[in-house]
Tab-separated table of N, CA and C in Angstrom:
chain	number	residue	atom	x	y	z
A	1	MET	N	70.662	143.697	127.443
A	1	MET	CA	70.782	144.464	128.532
A	1	MET	C	72.541	145.520	128.725
A	2	ASN	N	72.028	146.415	129.296
A	2	ASN	CA	72.775	147.813	129.223
A	2	ASN	C	73.988	148.380	130.667
A	3	VAL	N	74.915	147.874	130.442
A	3	VAL	CA	76.019	147.161	131.236
A	3	VAL	C	76.704	148.555	130.937
A	4	THR	N	77.072	149.529	132.212
A	4	THR	CA	78.456	150.003	132.199
A	4	THR	C	79.206	149.949	133.304
A	5	ILE	N	80.765	149.493	133.247
A	5	ILE	CA	81.993	149.897	133.846
A	5	ILE	C	82.151	151.027	134.248
A	6	ARG	N	82.572	151.045	135.937
A	6	ARG	CA	83.100	152.660	136.052
A	6	ARG	C	83.905	152.340	137.354
A	7	ARG	N	84.871	152.939	137.683
A	7	ARG	CA	85.497	152.741	139.125
A	7	ARG	C	84.369	152.876	140.336
A	8	ALA	N	84.660	152.508	141.163
A	8	ALA	CA	83.799	152.585	142.296
A	8	ALA	C	83.889	153.718	142.917
A	9	ARG	N	82.831	154.110	143.642
A	9	ARG	CA	82.244	155.173	144.351
A	9	ARG	C	82.362	155.342	145.851
A	10	PRO	N	82.432	155.534	146.858
A	10	PRO	CA	81.987	156.000	148.243
A	10	PRO	C	80.372	155.143	148.475
A	11	GLU	N	79.904	155.817	147.843
A	11	GLU	CA	78.403	155.533	147.300
A	11	GLU	C	78.040	154.103	147.217
A	12	ASP	N	79.092	153.352	146.752
A	12	ASP	CA	78.411	151.751	146.257
A	12	ASP	C	79.165	150.616	147.617
A	13	LEU	N	79.197	151.588	148.435
A	13	LEU	CA	79.674	150.520	149.856
A	13	LEU	C	78.606	149.598	149.572
A	14	GLU	N	77.095	149.879	150.063
A	14	GLU	CA	76.051	149.313	150.257
A	14	GLU	C	75.704	148.102	149.413
A	15	ASP	N	76.007	148.690	148.326
A	15	ASP	CA	75.637	147.351	146.990
A	15	ASP	C	77.100	146.152	146.979
A	16	VAL	N	78.374	146.730	147.258
A	16	VAL	CA	79.490	146.304	147.289
A	16	VAL	C	79.422	145.290	148.459
A	17	LEU	N	79.171	145.762	149.837
A	17	LEU	CA	78.568	144.959	150.817
A	17	LEU	C	77.581	143.573	150.576
A	18	ARG	N	76.923	143.991	149.575
A	18	ARG	CA	75.982	142.571	149.643
A	18	ARG	C	76.456	141.615	148.373
A	19	LEU	N	77.133	142.081	147.589
A	19	LEU	CA	78.145	141.248	146.969
A	19	LEU	C	79.459	140.174	147.643
A	20	LEU	N	79.713	141.280	148.438
A	20	LEU	CA	81.377	140.617	149.106
A	20	LEU	C	80.309	139.719	150.210
A	21	ARG	N	79.128	139.678	150.360
A	21	ARG	CA	78.187	138.736	151.307
A	21	ARG	C	78.348	137.136	150.549
A	22	GLN	N	77.823	137.516	148.965
A	22	GLN	CA	77.218	136.510	148.250
A	22	GLN	C	78.607	136.027	148.225
A	23	ILE	N	79.704	136.567	148.046
A	23	ILE	CA	80.823	135.262	147.967
A	23	ILE	C	81.304	134.917	149.230
A	24	ALA	N	81.203	135.522	150.438
A	24	ALA	CA	81.641	135.009	151.539
A	24	ALA	C	80.895	134.018	151.760
A	25	ALA	N	79.402	133.853	151.268
A	25	ALA	CA	78.585	132.498	151.586
A	25	ALA	C	79.215	131.432	150.258
A	26	LEU	N	79.964	131.599	149.668
A	26	LEU	CA	80.003	130.652	149.076
A	26	LEU	C	80.825	130.242	149.112
A	27	HIS	N	82.139	130.986	149.325
A	27	HIS	CA	83.647	130.280	150.140
A	27	HIS	C	83.700	129.736	151.576
A	28	GLU	N	82.791	129.796	152.099
A	28	GLU	CA	82.371	129.550	154.036
A	28	GLU	C	81.764	127.932	153.272
A	29	GLU	N	80.632	128.018	152.295
A	29	GLU	CA	80.304	126.608	151.949
A	29	GLU	C	81.121	125.511	151.360
A	30	GLY	N	81.932	125.962	150.637
A	30	GLY	CA	83.112	125.099	149.489
A	30	GLY	C	84.222	124.879	150.617
A	31	ARG	N	84.584	126.068	151.845
A	31	ARG	CA	85.815	125.590	152.573
A	31	ARG	C	85.447	125.977	153.860
A	32	PRO	N	84.143	125.029	154.547
A	32	PRO	CA	84.252	125.784	156.037
A	32	PRO	C	84.750	126.004	157.310
A	33	ASP	N	86.493	125.042	157.187
A	33	ASP	CA	86.997	124.742	157.251
A	33	ASP	C	87.890	125.874	157.665
A	34	ILE	N	87.832	126.811	156.597
A	34	ILE	CA	88.749	127.911	156.485
A	34	ILE	C	87.983	129.398	156.546
A	35	PHE	N	86.696	129.313	155.835
A	35	PHE	CA	86.276	130.443	156.213
A	35	PHE	C	85.283	130.588	157.192
A	36	ARG	N	85.113	132.054	157.764
A	36	ARG	CA	83.913	131.806	158.975
A	36	ARG	C	82.663	131.913	158.333
A	37	LYS	N	81.666	131.709	158.909
A	37	LYS	CA	80.295	132.077	158.702
A	37	LYS	C	79.976	133.307	158.904
A	38	ASN	N	78.911	133.566	157.610
A	38	ASN	CA	78.463	135.302	158.000
A	38	ASN	C	79.436	136.324	157.974
A	39	ALA	N	80.706	135.958	157.356
A	39	ALA	CA	81.982	137.113	156.947
A	39	ALA	C	81.825	137.572	155.951
A	40	ALA	N	82.352	138.581	155.336
A	40	ALA	CA	82.730	139.162	154.963
A	40	ALA	C	84.159	140.007	154.679
A	41	LYS	N	85.006	139.945	153.377
A	41	LYS	CA	86.539	140.384	153.409
A	41	LYS	C	86.763	141.593	153.612
A	42	TYR	N	85.975	142.504	152.915
A	42	TYR	CA	85.909	143.963	153.205
A	42	TYR	C	84.680	144.542	154.331
A	43	ASP	N	85.156	145.576	155.054
A	43	ASP	CA	83.815	146.235	155.295
A	43	ASP	C	84.046	147.708	155.128
A	44	ALA	N	83.258	148.212	155.113
A	44	ALA	CA	83.149	149.863	154.970
A	44	ALA	C	84.481	150.296	155.427
A	45	ALA	N	84.839	150.504	156.263
A	45	ALA	CA	86.136	151.078	155.972
A	45	ALA	C	87.217	151.146	155.723
A	46	ALA	N	87.607	149.458	155.408
A	46	ALA	CA	88.285	148.573	154.082
A	46	ALA	C	88.170	149.013	153.083
A	47	PHE	N	87.146	149.212	152.582
A	47	PHE	CA	85.876	149.476	151.272
A	47	PHE	C	86.748	150.636	150.863
A	48	GLU	N	86.338	151.803	151.864
A	48	GLU	CA	86.880	153.260	151.768
A	48	GLU	C	87.901	153.187	151.630
A	49	ALA	N	89.173	152.783	152.330
A	49	ALA	CA	90.903	152.751	151.901
A	49	ALA	C	91.053	152.195	151.217
A	50	LEU	N	90.661	151.316	150.522
A	50	LEU	CA	90.941	150.464	149.436
A	50	LEU	C	90.575	151.650	148.143
A	51	LEU	N	89.685	152.530	148.127
A	51	LEU	CA	89.151	153.480	146.993
A	51	LEU	C	90.637	154.791	146.973
A	52	ALA	N	91.253	155.027	148.403
A	52	ALA	CA	91.742	156.405	148.141
A	52	ALA	C	93.164	155.749	148.121
A	53	ARG	N	93.419	154.190	147.802
A	53	ARG	CA	95.308	153.847	147.831
A	53	ARG	C	95.439	154.314	146.482
A	54	GLU	N	96.115	154.961	146.120
A	54	GLU	CA	97.001	154.661	144.375
A	54	GLU	C	97.162	153.475	143.644
A	55	ASP	N	97.604	152.623	144.655
A	55	ASP	CA	97.623	150.736	144.245
A	55	ASP	C	96.879	150.061	143.832
A	56	GLU	N	95.589	150.482	144.023
A	56	GLU	CA	94.224	149.809	143.871
A	56	GLU	C	93.075	150.169	143.182
A	57	THR	N	92.341	149.370	142.578
A	57	THR	CA	91.448	149.999	141.164
A	57	THR	C	90.460	149.160	141.536
A	58	VAL	N	89.217	149.886	142.113
A	58	VAL	CA	87.759	148.775	142.530
A	58	VAL	C	86.677	149.253	140.997
A	59	PHE	N	86.658	148.469	140.338
A	59	PHE	CA	86.045	148.569	139.387
A	59	PHE	C	84.681	147.787	139.365
A	60	VAL	N	83.472	148.320	139.130
A	60	VAL	CA	82.054	147.859	139.089
A	60	VAL	C	81.208	147.950	138.011
A	61	ALA	N	80.337	146.955	137.879
A	61	ALA	CA	79.602	146.944	136.524
A	61	ALA	C	77.916	147.335	136.958
A	62	GLU	N	77.463	148.414	136.598
A	62	GLU	CA	76.417	148.845	137.380
A	62	GLU	C	75.432	148.221	135.805
A	63	CYS	N	74.231	148.085	135.844
A	63	CYS	CA	73.086	147.902	135.220
A	63	CYS	C	71.601	148.474	135.422
A	64	GLY	N	71.027	148.836	135.155
A	64	GLY	CA	69.807	149.711	135.443
A	64	GLY	C	69.733	150.426	136.504
A	65	GLY	N	71.067	151.064	137.269
A	65	GLY	CA	70.995	151.435	138.334
A	65	GLY	C	71.757	150.653	139.633
A	66	VAL	N	71.853	149.181	139.310
A	66	VAL	CA	71.847	148.099	139.977
A	66	VAL	C	73.096	148.095	140.125
A	67	LEU	N	74.082	147.816	141.417
A	67	LEU	CA	75.026	147.617	141.278
A	67	LEU	C	75.320	145.748	140.523
A	68	ALA	N	75.834	145.281	139.924
A	68	ALA	CA	75.870	143.931	139.227
A	68	ALA	C	77.370	143.437	139.436
A	69	GLY	N	78.253	143.978	139.773
A	69	GLY	CA	79.355	142.978	140.219
A	69	GLY	C	80.775	144.425	140.618
A	70	TYR	N	81.473	143.830	140.768
A	70	TYR	CA	82.978	144.170	140.736
A	70	TYR	C	84.283	143.471	140.591
A	71	ALA	N	85.056	144.363	140.604
A	71	ALA	CA	86.623	143.721	140.677
A	71	ALA	C	87.394	144.446	141.778
A	72	PHE	N	87.989	143.957	142.192
A	72	PHE	CA	89.144	144.876	142.955
A	72	PHE	C	90.330	144.369	143.051
A	73	CYS	N	91.224	144.881	142.137
A	73	CYS	CA	92.261	144.987	141.552
A	73	CYS	C	93.367	146.073	142.609
A	74	GLU	N	94.736	145.264	142.668
A	74	GLU	CA	95.741	146.073	142.682
A	74	GLU	C	97.589	145.605	142.225
A	75	LEU	N	97.483	146.847	142.223
A	75	LEU	CA	99.274	146.846	141.393
A	75	LEU	C	100.551	146.240	142.222
A	76	GLN	N	100.727	144.973	141.898
A	76	GLN	CA	102.196	144.857	142.542
A	76	GLN	C	103.217	144.715	141.986
A	77	VAL	N	104.208	145.422	142.293
A	77	VAL	CA	105.492	145.645	142.015
A	77	VAL	C	106.703	144.407	142.626
A	78	ARG	N	107.397	143.975	141.726
A	78	ARG	CA	108.474	142.978	142.414
A	78	ARG	C	109.930	143.224	141.549
A	79	GLU	N	110.377	143.752	142.434
A	79	GLU	CA	111.726	144.533	141.849
A	79	GLU	C	112.609	143.910	142.331
A	80	ASN	N	114.090	143.515	141.985
A	80	ASN	CA	115.705	143.616	142.686
A	80	ASN	C	115.246	142.242	143.645
A	81	HIS	N	114.347	141.152	143.025
A	81	HIS	CA	114.927	139.759	143.395
A	81	HIS	C	115.494	139.204	143.184
A	82	PRO	N	116.324	138.166	144.070
A	82	PRO	CA	117.747	137.479	142.875
A	82	PRO	C	117.043	136.504	142.594
A	83	LEU	N	116.175	135.988	142.179
A	83	LEU	CA	116.172	135.346	141.324
A	83	LEU	C	114.869	135.524	140.226
A	84	LEU	N	113.647	136.351	140.947
A	84	LEU	CA	112.838	136.675	139.728
A	84	LEU	C	113.107	137.608	138.774
A	85	GLN	N	112.557	138.336	137.699
A	85	GLN	CA	112.705	139.011	137.030
A	85	GLN	C	112.079	140.086	137.467
A	86	ASP	N	112.340	141.448	137.428
A	86	ASP	CA	111.544	142.594	137.631
A	86	ASP	C	110.014	142.219	137.058
A	87	MET	N	108.633	142.859	138.000
A	87	MET	CA	107.900	142.807	137.076
A	87	MET	C	106.550	143.356	137.920
A	88	ARG	N	105.921	144.301	136.968
A	88	ARG	CA	104.493	144.748	137.419
A	88	ARG	C	103.228	143.363	137.546
A	89	THR	N	102.796	143.555	138.330
A	89	THR	CA	101.673	142.525	137.805
A	89	THR	C	100.121	143.285	138.948
A	90	LEU	N	99.052	142.994	137.909
A	90	LEU	CA	97.742	143.505	138.250
A	90	LEU	C	96.948	142.098	139.031
A	91	TYR	N	97.058	142.229	140.172
A	91	TYR	CA	96.054	141.490	140.963
A	91	TYR	C	94.794	141.467	141.144
A	92	VAL	N	94.205	140.319	140.653
A	92	VAL	CA	92.693	140.668	140.884
A	92	VAL	C	92.005	140.311	142.150
A	93	ASP	N	92.416	141.221	143.109
A	93	ASP	CA	91.818	140.345	144.353
A	93	ASP	C	90.393	140.036	145.172
A	94	ASP	N	89.516	140.342	144.500
A	94	ASP	CA	88.798	139.775	144.497
A	94	ASP	C	87.392	139.870	143.273
A	95	LEU	N	86.919	139.326	142.936
A	95	LEU	CA	85.731	139.675	141.460
A	95	LEU	C	84.738	138.575	142.017
A	96	CYS	N	83.534	139.851	141.388
A	96	CYS	CA	82.285	139.168	141.858
A	96	CYS	C	81.192	140.025	140.877
A	97	VAL	N	80.052	138.775	140.570
A	97	VAL	CA	78.953	139.135	139.415
A	97	VAL	C	77.953	138.368	140.562
A	98	ASP	N	77.141	139.280	140.561
A	98	ASP	CA	75.435	139.180	141.341
A	98	ASP	C	75.274	137.564	141.152
A	99	GLU	N	74.559	137.140	141.600
A	99	GLU	CA	74.188	135.490	141.178
A	99	GLU	C	72.682	135.887	140.256
A	100	SER	N	72.327	136.721	140.490
A	100	SER	CA	71.054	136.838	139.223
A	100	SER	C	71.538	137.126	138.376
A	101	MET	N	72.787	137.878	138.168
A	101	MET	CA	73.161	138.381	136.900
A	101	MET	C	74.400	137.562	136.183
A	102	ARG	N	74.822	136.913	136.586
A	102	ARG	CA	75.668	135.709	135.987
A	102	ARG	C	75.297	135.128	134.476
A	103	GLY	N	76.159	135.012	133.867
A	103	GLY	CA	75.645	134.206	132.181
A	103	GLY	C	75.680	135.617	131.518
A	104	HIS	N	75.848	137.088	131.453
A	104	HIS	CA	75.428	138.307	130.703
A	104	HIS	C	76.775	138.993	130.364
A	105	GLY	N	77.477	138.490	130.498
A	105	GLY	CA	79.471	139.013	130.307
A	105	GLY	C	79.534	140.115	130.859
A	106	ILE	N	78.855	140.452	131.873
A	106	ILE	CA	79.497	140.861	133.059
A	106	ILE	C	81.223	141.058	133.517
A	107	GLY	N	80.884	139.899	134.132
A	107	GLY	CA	82.553	139.129	134.455
A	107	GLY	C	83.481	139.316	133.224
A	108	THR	N	83.640	139.275	132.041
A	108	THR	CA	83.904	139.495	131.475
A	108	THR	C	84.421	140.315	131.317
A	109	MET	N	83.589	141.525	131.125
A	109	MET	CA	83.441	142.965	131.237
A	109	MET	C	84.696	143.744	132.000
A	110	LEU	N	84.212	143.075	133.751
A	110	LEU	CA	85.157	143.544	134.754
A	110	LEU	C	86.563	143.173	133.861
A	111	LEU	N	86.582	141.633	134.146
A	111	LEU	CA	88.167	141.483	133.546
A	111	LEU	C	88.937	142.181	131.923
A	112	ASP	N	88.043	142.739	131.070
A	112	ASP	CA	88.489	143.228	130.176
A	112	ASP	C	88.840	145.457	130.804
A	113	ALA	N	87.844	145.807	132.136
A	113	ALA	CA	88.021	147.217	132.350
A	113	ALA	C	89.677	146.790	132.803
A	114	ALA	N	89.767	145.293	133.901
A	114	ALA	CA	91.302	145.086	134.398
A	114	ALA	C	92.422	145.129	133.544
A	115	LYS	N	92.208	144.526	132.280
A	115	LYS	CA	93.239	144.729	131.233
A	115	LYS	C	93.528	145.633	131.196
A	116	GLU	N	92.770	146.288	130.782
A	116	GLU	CA	92.737	148.145	130.116
A	116	GLU	C	93.844	148.417	131.203
A	117	ARG	N	93.401	148.452	132.288
A	117	ARG	CA	94.045	149.019	133.940
A	117	ARG	C	95.581	148.396	133.530
A	118	ALA	N	96.057	147.643	133.480
A	118	ALA	CA	96.873	146.363	133.270
A	118	ALA	C	97.798	147.281	132.782
A	119	LYS	N	97.231	147.408	131.166
A	119	LYS	CA	98.060	148.053	130.082
A	119	LYS	C	98.702	149.404	130.653
A	120	GLU	N	97.493	150.026	131.227
A	120	GLU	CA	97.878	151.532	131.325
A	120	GLU	C	99.029	151.676	132.578
A	121	LEU	N	99.221	150.859	133.986
A	121	LEU	CA	100.335	150.446	134.468
A	121	LEU	C	101.308	149.607	134.083
A	122	ARG	N	101.186	149.550	132.687
A	122	ARG	CA	102.079	148.689	132.515
A	122	ARG	C	103.086	147.679	133.150
A	123	CYS	N	101.498	146.605	133.260
A	123	CYS	CA	102.126	145.771	133.759
A	123	CYS	C	102.605	144.224	132.557
A	124	HIS	N	103.117	143.517	132.836
A	124	HIS	CA	103.128	142.390	132.254
A	124	HIS	C	102.363	141.204	132.235
A	125	ASN	N	101.323	141.127	133.449
A	125	ASN	CA	100.370	140.137	133.608
A	125	ASN	C	99.394	140.594	134.441
A	126	ILE	N	98.123	140.033	134.250
A	126	ILE	CA	96.875	139.781	135.456
A	126	ILE	C	97.075	138.548	135.892
A	127	ASP	N	96.759	138.495	137.597
A	127	ASP	CA	96.670	137.149	138.057
A	127	ASP	C	95.885	137.576	139.157
A	128	LEU	N	95.209	135.984	139.717
A	128	LEU	CA	94.343	135.896	140.576
A	128	LEU	C	94.286	134.654	141.255
A	129	ASN	N	93.917	134.563	142.333
A	129	ASN	CA	93.735	133.160	143.435
A	129	ASN	C	92.207	133.136	142.835
A	130	VAL	N	91.656	131.432	142.538
A	130	VAL	CA	90.904	131.020	142.840
A	130	VAL	C	91.034	129.563	143.369
A	131	TRP	N	89.866	129.632	144.141
A	131	TRP	CA	89.836	128.024	145.162
A	131	TRP	C	89.609	127.145	144.572
A	132	GLU	N	90.147	126.094	144.591
A	132	GLU	CA	89.731	124.539	143.540
A	132	GLU	C	88.590	124.329	143.587
A	133	PHE	N	87.497	124.477	144.580
A	133	PHE	CA	86.327	124.139	144.734
A	133	PHE	C	84.915	125.201	144.136
A	134	ASN	N	85.590	126.073	143.704
A	134	ASN	CA	85.088	126.815	142.774
A	134	ASN	C	84.837	126.561	141.363
A	135	GLU	N	84.214	125.471	141.120
A	135	GLU	CA	84.442	125.072	139.605
A	135	GLU	C	84.386	126.054	138.364
A	136	SER	N	82.999	126.605	138.737
A	136	SER	CA	82.315	127.847	138.143
A	136	SER	C	83.457	128.904	137.330
A	137	ALA	N	83.878	129.552	138.727
A	137	ALA	CA	85.051	130.496	138.414
A	137	ALA	C	86.161	130.079	137.861
A	138	LYS	N	86.535	128.772	138.052
A	138	LYS	CA	87.848	127.741	137.348
A	138	LYS	C	87.075	128.395	135.562
A	139	ARG	N	85.924	127.391	135.131
A	139	ARG	CA	85.766	127.539	134.129
A	139	ARG	C	85.707	128.776	133.317
A	140	PHE	N	84.773	130.059	134.030
A	140	PHE	CA	85.133	131.221	133.712
A	140	PHE	C	86.400	131.746	133.435
A	141	TYR	N	87.223	131.835	134.135
A	141	TYR	CA	88.745	132.226	134.160
A	141	TYR	C	89.334	131.744	132.879
A	142	GLU	N	89.333	130.301	132.838
A	142	GLU	CA	89.823	129.861	131.867
A	142	GLU	C	89.608	129.836	130.582
A	143	HIS	N	88.243	130.022	130.540
A	143	HIS	CA	86.849	130.259	128.700
A	143	HIS	C	87.683	131.590	128.688
A	144	TYR	N	87.845	132.468	129.414
A	144	TYR	CA	88.480	133.741	129.163
A	144	TYR	C	89.917	133.932	128.744
A	145	GLY	N	90.460	132.857	129.280
A	145	GLY	CA	92.052	132.377	128.565
A	145	GLY	C	93.247	132.879	129.730
A	146	MET	N	92.214	132.692	130.836
A	146	MET	CA	93.820	132.862	131.922
A	146	MET	C	94.176	131.051	132.369
A	147	ARG	N	95.282	130.959	132.653
A	147	ARG	CA	96.222	129.460	132.662
A	147	ARG	C	96.471	129.593	134.042
A	148	THR	N	96.470	127.830	135.178
A	148	THR	CA	96.915	127.928	135.742
A	148	THR	C	99.074	128.319	135.373
A	149	PHE	N	99.135	129.264	136.407
A	149	PHE	CA	100.364	129.165	136.022
A	149	PHE	C	101.907	128.782	137.535
A	150	ARG	N	100.843	128.771	138.656
A	150	ARG	CA	101.266	128.193	140.056
A	150	ARG	C	99.957	127.790	140.596
A	151	ARG	N	100.874	126.519	141.521
A	151	ARG	CA	99.549	126.033	142.379
A	151	ARG	C	100.094	125.855	143.535
A	152	TYR	N	99.190	126.073	144.767
A	152	TYR	CA	99.432	125.696	145.806
A	152	TYR	C	98.392	124.740	147.055
A	153	MET	N	98.929	123.362	147.091
A	153	MET	CA	98.662	122.440	147.594
A	153	MET	C	98.787	122.424	149.156
A	154	GLU	N	97.975	121.203	149.572
A	154	GLU	CA	97.810	121.202	151.149
A	154	GLU	C	97.423	119.741	151.517
A	155	ILE	N	98.064	119.629	153.089
A	155	ILE	CA	97.380	118.502	153.611
A	155	ILE	C	96.905	118.705	154.714
A	156	VAL	N	95.197	118.494	154.769
A	156	VAL	CA	94.532	118.952	156.112
A	156	VAL	C	95.141	118.067	157.474
A	157	LEU	N	95.298	118.187	158.529
A	157	LEU	CA	95.801	117.623	159.406
A	157	LEU	C	94.580	117.342	160.740
A	158	ASP	N	94.633	116.314	161.048
A	158	ASP	CA	93.485	116.505	162.272
A	158	ASP	C	93.560	116.787	163.492
């Protein structure tokens, strides 16, 4: 399988929206109390705005002319915090591999591209959020070498 990782372009919009709908459906199924039905994290205007931002990098995986995945990455800079060290982090805001293309190393290639971008930006680390119900994503990230360093907990009230 020949996969190319590259920066996203405006003409990738329709394929990115298709993948965003896959992720939205997964989240809505996992936590319908939180996620809206038939919603997506970004729309066309938001996607185009991300491509124009200097602190954002959107990678896509292309396989045989078809968009097989994406990674939305955001540079986060913390400075002069009273308790925490100054730090540059590349936050992976969203990562998706098309359901039909999983298991071929595409997610690893996208994270590798994010890792190289983080090094270019002189980041200390890469971090991301993964929902507790998303067992396959947790396994993937752990297999990649990521470890939990912070946990959000809740009590759902009636």
